[in-house]
Coordinates of C-alpha atoms and ligand atoms in Angstrom, one line a residue:
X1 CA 105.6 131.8 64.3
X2 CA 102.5 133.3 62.6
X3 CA 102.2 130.5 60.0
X4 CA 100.5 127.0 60.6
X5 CA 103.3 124.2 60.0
X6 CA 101.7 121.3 58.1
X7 CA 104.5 119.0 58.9
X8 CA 106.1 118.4 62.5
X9 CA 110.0 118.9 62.4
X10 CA 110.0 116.1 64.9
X11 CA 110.4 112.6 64.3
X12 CA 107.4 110.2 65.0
X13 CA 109.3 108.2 68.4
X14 CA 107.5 104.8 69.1
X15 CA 106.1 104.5 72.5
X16 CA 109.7 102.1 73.9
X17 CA 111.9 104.3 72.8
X18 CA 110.5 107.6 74.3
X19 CA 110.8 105.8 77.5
X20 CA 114.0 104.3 76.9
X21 CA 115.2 108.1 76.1
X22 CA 113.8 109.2 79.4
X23 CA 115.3 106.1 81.2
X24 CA 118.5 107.7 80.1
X25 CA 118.4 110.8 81.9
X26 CA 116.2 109.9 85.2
X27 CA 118.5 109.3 87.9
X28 CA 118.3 109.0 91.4
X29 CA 118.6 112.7 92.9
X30 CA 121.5 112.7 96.0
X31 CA 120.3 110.7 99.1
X32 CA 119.4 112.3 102.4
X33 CA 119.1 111.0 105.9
X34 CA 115.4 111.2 107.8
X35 CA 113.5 109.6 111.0
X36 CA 111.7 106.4 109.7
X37 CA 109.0 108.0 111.0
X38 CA 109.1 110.1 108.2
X39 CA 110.0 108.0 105.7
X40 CA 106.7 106.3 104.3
X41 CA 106.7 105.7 100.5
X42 CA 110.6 106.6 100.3
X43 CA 113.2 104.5 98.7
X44 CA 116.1 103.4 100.4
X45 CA 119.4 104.7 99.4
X46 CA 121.5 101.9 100.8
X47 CA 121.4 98.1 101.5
X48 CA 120.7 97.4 105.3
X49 CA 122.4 94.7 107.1
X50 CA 121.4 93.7 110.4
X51 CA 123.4 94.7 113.1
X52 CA 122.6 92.0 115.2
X53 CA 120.9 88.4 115.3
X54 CA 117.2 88.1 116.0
X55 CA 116.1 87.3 118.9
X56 CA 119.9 87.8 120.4
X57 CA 118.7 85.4 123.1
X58 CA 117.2 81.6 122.7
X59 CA 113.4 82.8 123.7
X60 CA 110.1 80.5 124.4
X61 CA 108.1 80.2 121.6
X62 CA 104.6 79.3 123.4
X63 CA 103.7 79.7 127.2
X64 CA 104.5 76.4 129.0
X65 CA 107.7 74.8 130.3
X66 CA 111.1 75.4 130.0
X67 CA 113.1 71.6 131.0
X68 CA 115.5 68.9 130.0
X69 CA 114.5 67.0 126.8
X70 CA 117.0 64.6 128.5
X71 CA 114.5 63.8 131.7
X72 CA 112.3 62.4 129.5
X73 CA 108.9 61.4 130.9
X74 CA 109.5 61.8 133.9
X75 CA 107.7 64.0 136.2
X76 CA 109.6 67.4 136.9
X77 CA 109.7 69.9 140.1
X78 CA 108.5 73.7 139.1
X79 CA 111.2 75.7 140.4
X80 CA 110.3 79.1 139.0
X81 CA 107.6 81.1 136.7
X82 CA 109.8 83.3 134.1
X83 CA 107.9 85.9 132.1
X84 CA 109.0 87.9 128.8
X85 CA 110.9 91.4 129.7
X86 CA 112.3 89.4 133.2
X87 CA 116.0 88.6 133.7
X88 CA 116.9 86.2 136.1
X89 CA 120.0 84.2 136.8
X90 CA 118.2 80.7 136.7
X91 CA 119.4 77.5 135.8
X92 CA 117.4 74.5 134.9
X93 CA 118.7 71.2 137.3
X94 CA 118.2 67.6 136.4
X95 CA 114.2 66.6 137.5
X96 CA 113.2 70.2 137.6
X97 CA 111.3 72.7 135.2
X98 CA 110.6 76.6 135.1
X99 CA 106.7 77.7 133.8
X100 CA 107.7 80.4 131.1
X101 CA 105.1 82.6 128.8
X102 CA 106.1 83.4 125.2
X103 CA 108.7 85.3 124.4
X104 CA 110.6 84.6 128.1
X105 CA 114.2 84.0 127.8
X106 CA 115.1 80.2 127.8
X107 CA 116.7 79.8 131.9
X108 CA 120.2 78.2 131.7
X109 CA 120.0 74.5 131.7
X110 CA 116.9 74.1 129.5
X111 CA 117.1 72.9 125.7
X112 CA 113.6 73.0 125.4
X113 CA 109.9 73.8 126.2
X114 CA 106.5 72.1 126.1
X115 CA 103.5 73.8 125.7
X116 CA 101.4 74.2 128.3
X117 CA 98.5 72.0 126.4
X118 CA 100.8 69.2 127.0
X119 CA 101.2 69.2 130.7
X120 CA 99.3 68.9 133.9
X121 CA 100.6 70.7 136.7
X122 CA 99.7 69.6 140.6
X123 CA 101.4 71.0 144.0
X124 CA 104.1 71.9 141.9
X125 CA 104.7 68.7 140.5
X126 CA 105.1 68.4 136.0
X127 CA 103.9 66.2 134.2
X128 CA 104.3 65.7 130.2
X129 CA 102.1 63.9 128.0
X130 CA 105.3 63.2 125.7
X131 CA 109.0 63.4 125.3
X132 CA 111.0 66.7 123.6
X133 CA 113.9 67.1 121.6
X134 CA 116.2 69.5 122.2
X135 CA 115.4 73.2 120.7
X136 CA 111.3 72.2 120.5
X137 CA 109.3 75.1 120.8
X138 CA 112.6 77.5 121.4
X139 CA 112.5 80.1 118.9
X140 CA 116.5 80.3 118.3
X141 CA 119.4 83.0 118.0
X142 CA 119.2 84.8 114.9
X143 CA 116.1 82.2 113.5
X144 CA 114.2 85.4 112.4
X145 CA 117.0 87.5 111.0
X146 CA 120.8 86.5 111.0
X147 CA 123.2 89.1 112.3
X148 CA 124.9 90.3 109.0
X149 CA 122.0 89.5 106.9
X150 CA 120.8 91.6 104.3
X151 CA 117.6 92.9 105.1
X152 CA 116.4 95.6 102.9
X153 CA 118.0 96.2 99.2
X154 CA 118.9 99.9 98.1
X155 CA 115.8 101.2 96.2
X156 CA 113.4 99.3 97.7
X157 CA 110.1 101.1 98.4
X158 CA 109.3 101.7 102.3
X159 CA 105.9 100.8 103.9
X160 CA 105.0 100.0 107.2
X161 CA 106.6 96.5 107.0
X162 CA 109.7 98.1 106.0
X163 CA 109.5 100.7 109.4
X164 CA 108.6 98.0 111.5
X165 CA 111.6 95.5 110.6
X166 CA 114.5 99.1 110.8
X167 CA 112.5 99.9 114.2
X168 CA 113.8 96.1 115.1
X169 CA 117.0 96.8 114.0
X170 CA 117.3 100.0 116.4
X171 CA 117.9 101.6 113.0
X172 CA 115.5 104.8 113.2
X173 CA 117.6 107.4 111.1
X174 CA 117.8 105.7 107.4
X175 CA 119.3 106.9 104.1
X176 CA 116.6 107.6 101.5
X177 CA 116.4 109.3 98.3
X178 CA 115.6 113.1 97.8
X179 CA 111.4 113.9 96.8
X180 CA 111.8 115.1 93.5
X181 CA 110.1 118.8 93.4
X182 CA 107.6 118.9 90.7
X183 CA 106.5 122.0 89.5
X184 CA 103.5 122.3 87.1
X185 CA 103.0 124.9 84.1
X186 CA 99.5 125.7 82.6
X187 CA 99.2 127.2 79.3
X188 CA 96.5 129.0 77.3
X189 CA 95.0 132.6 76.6
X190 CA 91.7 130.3 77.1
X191 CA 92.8 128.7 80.5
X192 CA 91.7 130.2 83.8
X193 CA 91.4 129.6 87.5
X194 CA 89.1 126.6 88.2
X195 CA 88.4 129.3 91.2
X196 CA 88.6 132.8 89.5
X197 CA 86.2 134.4 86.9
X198 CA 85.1 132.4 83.6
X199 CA 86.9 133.5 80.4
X200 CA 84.1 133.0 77.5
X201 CA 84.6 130.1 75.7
X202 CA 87.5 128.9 77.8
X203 CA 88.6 126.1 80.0
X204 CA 89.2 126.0 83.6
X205 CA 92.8 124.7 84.3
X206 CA 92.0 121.1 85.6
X207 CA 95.1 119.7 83.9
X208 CA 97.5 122.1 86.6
X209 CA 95.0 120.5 89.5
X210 CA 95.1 117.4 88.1
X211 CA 98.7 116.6 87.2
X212 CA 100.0 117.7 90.8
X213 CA 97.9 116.0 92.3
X214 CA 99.1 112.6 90.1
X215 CA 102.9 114.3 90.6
X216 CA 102.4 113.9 94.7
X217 CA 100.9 110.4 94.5
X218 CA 104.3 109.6 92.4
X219 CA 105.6 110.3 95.7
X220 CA 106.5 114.0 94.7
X221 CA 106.5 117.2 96.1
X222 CA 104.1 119.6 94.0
X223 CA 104.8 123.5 93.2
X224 CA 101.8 125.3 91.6
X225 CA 103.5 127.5 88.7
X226 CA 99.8 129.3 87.3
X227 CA 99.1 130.0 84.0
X228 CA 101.0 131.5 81.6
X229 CA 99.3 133.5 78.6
X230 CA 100.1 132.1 74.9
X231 CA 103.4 134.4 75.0
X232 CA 107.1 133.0 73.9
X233 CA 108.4 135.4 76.1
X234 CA 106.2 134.9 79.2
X235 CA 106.0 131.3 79.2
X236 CA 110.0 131.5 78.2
X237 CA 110.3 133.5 81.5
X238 CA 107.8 130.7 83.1
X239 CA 109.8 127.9 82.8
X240 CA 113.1 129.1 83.5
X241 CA 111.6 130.1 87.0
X242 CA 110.2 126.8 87.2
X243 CA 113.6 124.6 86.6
X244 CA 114.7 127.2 88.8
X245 CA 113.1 126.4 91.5
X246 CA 112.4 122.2 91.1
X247 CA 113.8 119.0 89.6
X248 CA 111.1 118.6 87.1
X249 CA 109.0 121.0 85.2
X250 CA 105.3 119.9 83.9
X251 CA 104.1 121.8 81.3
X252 CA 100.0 122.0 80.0
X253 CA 99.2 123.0 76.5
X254 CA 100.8 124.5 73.5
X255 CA 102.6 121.4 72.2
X256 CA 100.5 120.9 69.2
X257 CA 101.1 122.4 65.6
X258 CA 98.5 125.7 66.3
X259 CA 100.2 129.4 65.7
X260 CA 100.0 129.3 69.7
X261 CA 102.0 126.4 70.6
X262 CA 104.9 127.8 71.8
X263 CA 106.3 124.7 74.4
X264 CA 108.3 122.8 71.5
X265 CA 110.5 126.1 70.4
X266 CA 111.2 127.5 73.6
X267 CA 112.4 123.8 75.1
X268 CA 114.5 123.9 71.6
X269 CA 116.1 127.6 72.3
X270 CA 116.9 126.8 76.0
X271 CA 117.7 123.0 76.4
X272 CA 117.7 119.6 74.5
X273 CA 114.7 118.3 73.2
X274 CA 115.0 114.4 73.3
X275 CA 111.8 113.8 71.6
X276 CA 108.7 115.7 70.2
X277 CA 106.4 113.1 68.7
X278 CA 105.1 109.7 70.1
X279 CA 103.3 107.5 67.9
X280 CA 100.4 107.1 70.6
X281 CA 97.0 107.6 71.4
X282 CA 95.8 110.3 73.3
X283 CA 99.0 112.5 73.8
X284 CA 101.1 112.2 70.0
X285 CA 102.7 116.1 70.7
X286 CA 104.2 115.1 74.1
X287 CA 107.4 116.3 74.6
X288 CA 110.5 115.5 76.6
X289 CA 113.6 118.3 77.2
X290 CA 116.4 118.5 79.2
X291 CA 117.9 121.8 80.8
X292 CA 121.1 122.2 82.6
X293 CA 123.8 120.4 81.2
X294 CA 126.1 123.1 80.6
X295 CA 126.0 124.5 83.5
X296 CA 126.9 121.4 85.4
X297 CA 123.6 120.7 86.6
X298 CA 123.8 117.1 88.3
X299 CA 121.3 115.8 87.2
X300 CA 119.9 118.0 84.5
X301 CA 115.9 119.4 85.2
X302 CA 113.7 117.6 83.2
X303 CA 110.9 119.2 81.2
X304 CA 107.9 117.2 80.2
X305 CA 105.9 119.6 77.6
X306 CA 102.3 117.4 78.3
X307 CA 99.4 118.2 76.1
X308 CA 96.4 120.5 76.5
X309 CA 93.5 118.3 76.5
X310 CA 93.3 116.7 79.7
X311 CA 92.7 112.8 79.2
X312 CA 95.8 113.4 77.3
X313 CA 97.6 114.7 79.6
X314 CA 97.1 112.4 82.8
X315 CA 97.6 109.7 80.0
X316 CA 100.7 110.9 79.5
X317 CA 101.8 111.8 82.8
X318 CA 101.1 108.0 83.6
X319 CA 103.4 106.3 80.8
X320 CA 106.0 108.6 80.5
X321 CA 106.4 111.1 83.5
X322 CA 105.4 108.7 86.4
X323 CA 108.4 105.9 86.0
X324 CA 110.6 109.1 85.2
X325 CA 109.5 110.6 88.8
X326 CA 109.9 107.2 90.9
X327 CA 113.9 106.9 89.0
X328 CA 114.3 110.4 90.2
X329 CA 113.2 108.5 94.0
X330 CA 115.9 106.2 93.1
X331 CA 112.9 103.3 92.9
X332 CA 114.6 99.7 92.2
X333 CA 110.7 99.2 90.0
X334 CA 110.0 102.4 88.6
X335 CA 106.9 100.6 86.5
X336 CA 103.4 99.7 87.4
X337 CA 103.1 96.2 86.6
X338 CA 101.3 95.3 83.0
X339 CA 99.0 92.5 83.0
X340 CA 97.5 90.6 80.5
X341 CA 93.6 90.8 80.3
X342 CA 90.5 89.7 78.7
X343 CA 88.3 92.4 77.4
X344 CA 84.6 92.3 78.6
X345 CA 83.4 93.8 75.0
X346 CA 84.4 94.6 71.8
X347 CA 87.0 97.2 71.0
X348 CA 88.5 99.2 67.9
X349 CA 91.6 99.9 67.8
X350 CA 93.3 103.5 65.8
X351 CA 93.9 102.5 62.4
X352 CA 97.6 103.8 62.9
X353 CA 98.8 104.1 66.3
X354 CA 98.7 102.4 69.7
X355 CA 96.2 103.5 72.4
X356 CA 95.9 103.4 75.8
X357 CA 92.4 103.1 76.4
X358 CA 90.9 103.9 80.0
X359 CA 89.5 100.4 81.4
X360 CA 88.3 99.0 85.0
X361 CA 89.8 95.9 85.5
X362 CA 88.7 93.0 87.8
X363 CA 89.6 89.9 88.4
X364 CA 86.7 87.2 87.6
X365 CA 86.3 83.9 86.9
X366 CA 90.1 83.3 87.5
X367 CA 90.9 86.0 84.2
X368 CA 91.9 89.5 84.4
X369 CA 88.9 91.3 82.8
X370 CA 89.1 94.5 81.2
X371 CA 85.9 96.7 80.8
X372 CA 86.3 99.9 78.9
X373 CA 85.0 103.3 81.4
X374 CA 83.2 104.4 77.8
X375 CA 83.8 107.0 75.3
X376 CA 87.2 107.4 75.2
X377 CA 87.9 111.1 73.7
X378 CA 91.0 113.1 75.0
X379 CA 88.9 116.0 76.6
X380 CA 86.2 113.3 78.4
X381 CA 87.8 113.4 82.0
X382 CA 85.1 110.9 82.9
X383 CA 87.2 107.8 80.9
X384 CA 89.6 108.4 83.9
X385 CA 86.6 108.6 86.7
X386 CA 87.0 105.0 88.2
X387 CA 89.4 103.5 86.0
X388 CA 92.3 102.1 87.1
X389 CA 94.4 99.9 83.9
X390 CA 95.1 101.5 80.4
X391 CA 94.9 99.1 77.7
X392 CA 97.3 98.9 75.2
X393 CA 95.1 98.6 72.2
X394 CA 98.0 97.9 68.9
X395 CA 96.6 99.6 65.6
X396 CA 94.8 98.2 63.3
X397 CA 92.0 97.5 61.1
X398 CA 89.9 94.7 63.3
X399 CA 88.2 95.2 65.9
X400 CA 89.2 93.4 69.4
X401 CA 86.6 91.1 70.0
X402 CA 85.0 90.5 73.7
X403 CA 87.5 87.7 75.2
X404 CA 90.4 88.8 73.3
X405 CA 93.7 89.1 75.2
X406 CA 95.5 92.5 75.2
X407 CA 98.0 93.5 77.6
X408 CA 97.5 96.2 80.2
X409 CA 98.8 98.9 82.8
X410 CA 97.7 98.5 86.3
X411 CA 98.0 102.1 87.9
X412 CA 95.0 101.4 90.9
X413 CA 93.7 98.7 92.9
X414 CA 91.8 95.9 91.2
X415 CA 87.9 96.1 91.7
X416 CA 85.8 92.7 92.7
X417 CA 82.7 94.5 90.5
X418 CA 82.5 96.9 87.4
Ligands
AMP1 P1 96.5 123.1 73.3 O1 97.3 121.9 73.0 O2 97.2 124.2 74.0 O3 95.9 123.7 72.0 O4 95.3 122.6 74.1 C1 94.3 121.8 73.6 C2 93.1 121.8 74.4 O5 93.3 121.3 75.7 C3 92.5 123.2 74.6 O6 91.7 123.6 73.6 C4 91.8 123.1 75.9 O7 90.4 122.7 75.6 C5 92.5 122.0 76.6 N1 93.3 122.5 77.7 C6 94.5 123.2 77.5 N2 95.0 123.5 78.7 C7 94.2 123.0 79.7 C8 94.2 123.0 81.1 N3 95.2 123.5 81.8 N4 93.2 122.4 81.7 C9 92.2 121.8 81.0 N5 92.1 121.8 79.7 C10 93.1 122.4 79.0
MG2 MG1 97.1 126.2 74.1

């Protein structure tokens, strides 16, 4: 391990088929079952039918009049005032009418209601300023949802919307996914506490901060695993804890071809190492094992070795890791959407390899717009700051003029100004 390797033993995989390699092995973990309270950002690990129709009863849809559409014009006796949440045994005769507020059960007898806009009412005596047909203004049995109707698809993502229409269905206790546990592994006799005392000349571990912070956003549960010193044996020791203890193992650092980059080998001597190379820009030694197989492991812990330098890293994270995380949530669309936008200036692409650049897109003048967040070198943090697209820049020797259409990952809200 003491001499520098000119040559990588691992083939060059194109961006596509690192993530179709990960595809392979990212399964949804086993489901569980949790109050929809609870259950925000979850994915549903089963269709939902509705139990029952919706509303169950033939309600009024406005405040006004239940009646006859039958009586016509004709002027109508007020016989009762029903109200939503009431229940009484009332049935609507020929010539008569009940006042009823939204929501009130439709009384026996009535086909339909007229809003109260249309009437006058004096000494108890209706009048309507035109004739119904039956079921106007009744909100019907089952019209919002039909009993057997299927409501909610397995893997779809849960939001407020979602809670609100179970809560309808009385269904309060729902079968979602597990939260993958992520753990996170710094690297580097140079790393050290962003807390504790400076090492001269090193770095403080932002990329640990960083990537579990972007693991719980994924909708993950983060575990802090420190720093491990440039050591086969300790950071051999490191990561077997961690895959102990989670469902996916981050690693920082020591992925490139330095005397000290010790991630690739260890991954090699204890699991599968899918891929070690992407042809991509900022993050080329990123590097995706598997551990577990053989002893039955269902589903095998997957390691992601990310690299040191942090653009890199949360680059990385955000193309490969962070669709892997939401299959492990069993998410139906593990991707962020990709748009196609303009750029606001000129870019250059890598002579030879794609690269995500960090850009701030808006939406103006009826175009996606892409505006680069600046220099765009792996250690500069600040080309994340703000931005919320990476643009797929293909390699080559021309620049991108302004206008140009490239295509792009959406990973944060669109912006109305840069
Ligand atoms: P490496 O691939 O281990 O050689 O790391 C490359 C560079 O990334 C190092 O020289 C550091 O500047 C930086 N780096 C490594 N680990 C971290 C970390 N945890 N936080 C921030 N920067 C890091
Ligand atoms: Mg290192």
């Amino acid at each position: 391990m003491d001499t520098m390797r000119r040559e990588s033993p691992y083939p060059m995989v194109s961006i596509d088929e690192a993530q179709r390699l990960i595809a392979t092995v990212a399964r949804a973990l086993e489901p569980e079952t949790i109050s929809s309270l609870d259950a925000d950002g979850r994915v549903l690990a089963s269709d939902v039918y509705a139990p029952f129709d919706i509303p169950d009863v033939p309600k009024a849809a406005m405040d006004g009049y239940a009646l006859r559409s039958e009586d016509g014009m004709a002027p109508r006796r007020v016989v009762a005032e029903l109200t939503a949440g009431a229940q009484e045994g009332l049935t609507i005769a020929v010539g008569t009418a009940a006042r009823i507020m939204t929501g009130a059960p439709m009384p026996g007898g009535a086909d339909a209601m007229i809003p109260v806009e249309l009437t006058e009412e004096h000494d108890g005596v209706l009048t309507v300023q035109r004739t119904l047909s039956p079921g106007q203004y009744v909100h019907t049995v089952g019209q919002d949802i039909r009993r057997g109707e299927r409501v909610l698809a397995r893997g779809a993502r849960i939001a407020s919307a979602e809670v609100g229409l179970l809560a309808t269905l009385g269904l309060t206790r729902i079968a979602v996914y597990r939260r993958p546990r992520v753990a996170v592994l710094a690297t580097g006799d140079e790393v050290f506490e962003p807390d504790g005392s400076p090492i001269p000349g090193g770095v403080r571990d932002s990329n640990r901060y960083a990537l579990l912070s972007a693991a719980r956003e994924a909708g993950c549960e983060g575990l802090s695993l420190g720093i491990a010193r440039d050591d086969y044996a300790i950071q051999r020791a490191a990561i077997l804890a961690g895959v102990e203890r989670a469902d996916v193992l981050l690693t920082s650092g020591g992925v490139s071809m330095g005397t000290r980059d010790l991630i690739k080998p260890i991954l090699a001597e204890i699991g599968t190492v899918h891929f070690g190379r992407i042809a991509f820009k900022p993050g080329k030694p990123t590097t995706f094992a598997t551990v577990g197989e053989m002893n039955g492991a269902q589903p095998p812990k997957l390691i992601f070795g990310l690299p040191g330098y942090p653009v890199s890293s949360l680059v990385s994270f955000e193309v490969f890791v962070r669709p892997a995380l939401r299959r492990l949530l069993g998410d139906a669309q593990p991707d962020r959407p990709l748009l196609r936008v303009a750029l606001a200036s000129a870019i250059r692409p890598s002579p030879d390899r794609p690269e995500y650049q960090r850009v701030t897109i808006s939406w103006r003048d009826g175009l996606f717009v892409a505006t680069s967040t600046g220099g765009q070198g792996s250690s500069r943090l600040l080309s994340l700051r703000g931005a919320n697209g990476l643009l797929l820049v293909p390699p080559g020797a021309n620049i991108y003029p302004a206008g140009s259409e490239l295509e792009a990952l959406l990973f944060g809200s669109l912006v109305t100004e840069v």
